Amino acid sequence: IIEDTLTRRRRTLGDDHPDTLQSANDLATALHYLGKPAESRRMDEDTLAHRRHILGDDHPDTVQSAHNLASVLHSLGEHAEARHIIEDTLTRRRRTLGDDHP
């Protein structure tokens, strides 16, 4: 279902539309949970690059994509890179949402 939704959104809205990027994010998350971290990583990297370009580095959706990429990198044993990304996402969330945000 998620793949079908992504395909339809790409066709009707284009690759860079925020709804399309959300579907790509959802598919990457599903792949990670299904035990396909290499596929998830590729999808997360692509989604993050698009969100950075379209929404900017500090947008909450972009930060969420970075967090998802860090999670899959951790699953792949790339702990140093995952930690670097997580530290960056924490800094961005604090800056944009504030320290008191739940």
Coordinates of C-alpha atoms in Angstrom, one line a residue:
I1 CA 0.0 0.0 0.0
I2 CA 2.8 2.4 0.9
E3 CA 4.7 1.7 -2.3
D4 CA 1.5 2.2 -4.3
T5 CA 0.8 5.5 -2.6
L6 CA 4.3 6.7 -3.3
T7 CA 4.0 5.8 -6.9
R8 CA 0.7 7.6 -7.3
R9 CA 2.0 10.7 -5.5
R10 CA 5.1 10.8 -7.6
R11 CA 3.0 10.6 -10.8
T12 CA 0.4 13.2 -9.7
L13 CA 2.3 15.6 -7.5
G14 CA 6.0 15.1 -8.5
D15 CA 9.1 14.0 -6.6
D16 CA 9.5 17.1 -4.6
H17 CA 6.0 17.7 -3.3
P18 CA 5.9 17.4 0.5
D19 CA 3.2 14.7 0.4
T20 CA 5.3 12.6 -1.9
L21 CA 8.3 13.1 0.4
Q22 CA 6.2 12.0 3.4
S23 CA 5.2 8.8 1.5
A24 CA 8.9 8.2 0.7
N25 CA 9.7 8.7 4.4
D26 CA 6.9 6.2 5.3
L27 CA 8.2 3.6 2.9
A28 CA 11.8 4.0 4.2
T29 CA 10.5 3.5 7.8
A30 CA 8.5 0.4 6.7
L31 CA 11.5 -1.1 5.0
H32 CA 13.6 -0.6 8.2
Y33 CA 11.0 -2.3 10.3
L34 CA 10.8 -5.1 7.7
G35 CA 14.5 -5.8 8.2
K36 CA 15.7 -4.3 5.0
P37 CA 18.1 -1.6 6.3
A38 CA 20.1 -1.2 3.1
E39 CA 16.9 -0.4 1.1
S40 CA 15.7 1.8 3.9
R41 CA 19.1 3.7 3.9
R42 CA 18.9 4.5 0.2
M43 CA 15.3 5.7 0.6
D44 CA 16.2 7.8 3.7
E45 CA 19.2 9.4 2.1
D46 CA 17.2 10.3 -1.0
T47 CA 14.3 11.7 1.1
L48 CA 16.6 13.7 3.3
A49 CA 18.3 15.2 0.3
H50 CA 15.0 16.2 -1.3
R51 CA 13.7 17.6 2.0
R52 CA 16.8 19.6 2.6
H53 CA 16.5 21.1 -0.9
I54 CA 12.8 21.8 -0.7
L55 CA 12.1 22.5 3.0
G56 CA 15.5 23.6 4.3
D57 CA 17.8 22.0 7.0
D58 CA 15.8 23.1 10.0
H59 CA 12.3 22.1 8.9
P60 CA 10.8 19.5 11.3
D61 CA 10.2 17.1 8.4
T62 CA 13.8 17.4 7.3
V63 CA 15.0 16.8 10.9
Q64 CA 12.7 13.7 11.1
S65 CA 14.3 12.3 7.9
A66 CA 17.7 12.8 9.4
H67 CA 16.7 11.1 12.6
N68 CA 15.3 8.1 10.5
L69 CA 18.6 7.9 8.6
A70 CA 20.5 7.8 11.9
S71 CA 18.3 5.0 13.1
V72 CA 19.0 2.9 10.1
L73 CA 22.7 3.6 10.2
H74 CA 22.7 2.4 13.7
S75 CA 21.0 -0.8 12.6
L76 CA 23.7 -1.2 10.0
G77 CA 26.5 -0.8 12.6
E78 CA 27.6 2.6 11.4
H79 CA 27.5 4.0 14.9
A80 CA 29.8 7.0 14.6
E81 CA 27.9 8.4 11.6
A82 CA 24.6 7.7 13.3
R83 CA 25.7 9.6 16.4
H84 CA 26.9 12.6 14.4
I85 CA 23.5 12.8 12.7
I86 CA 21.6 12.4 16.0
E87 CA 23.6 15.1 17.7
D88 CA 22.9 17.4 14.7
T89 CA 19.2 16.7 14.8
L90 CA 19.1 17.4 18.5
T91 CA 20.7 20.8 18.0
R92 CA 18.3 21.6 15.2
R93 CA 15.3 20.6 17.2
R94 CA 16.4 22.6 20.2
R95 CA 17.0 25.6 18.0
T96 CA 13.6 25.4 16.2
L97 CA 11.3 23.9 18.8
G98 CA 13.0 25.1 22.0
D99 CA 14.2 23.2 25.1
D100 CA 10.8 22.9 26.6
H101 CA 9.2 21.2 23.6
P102 CA 8.0 17.7 24.5

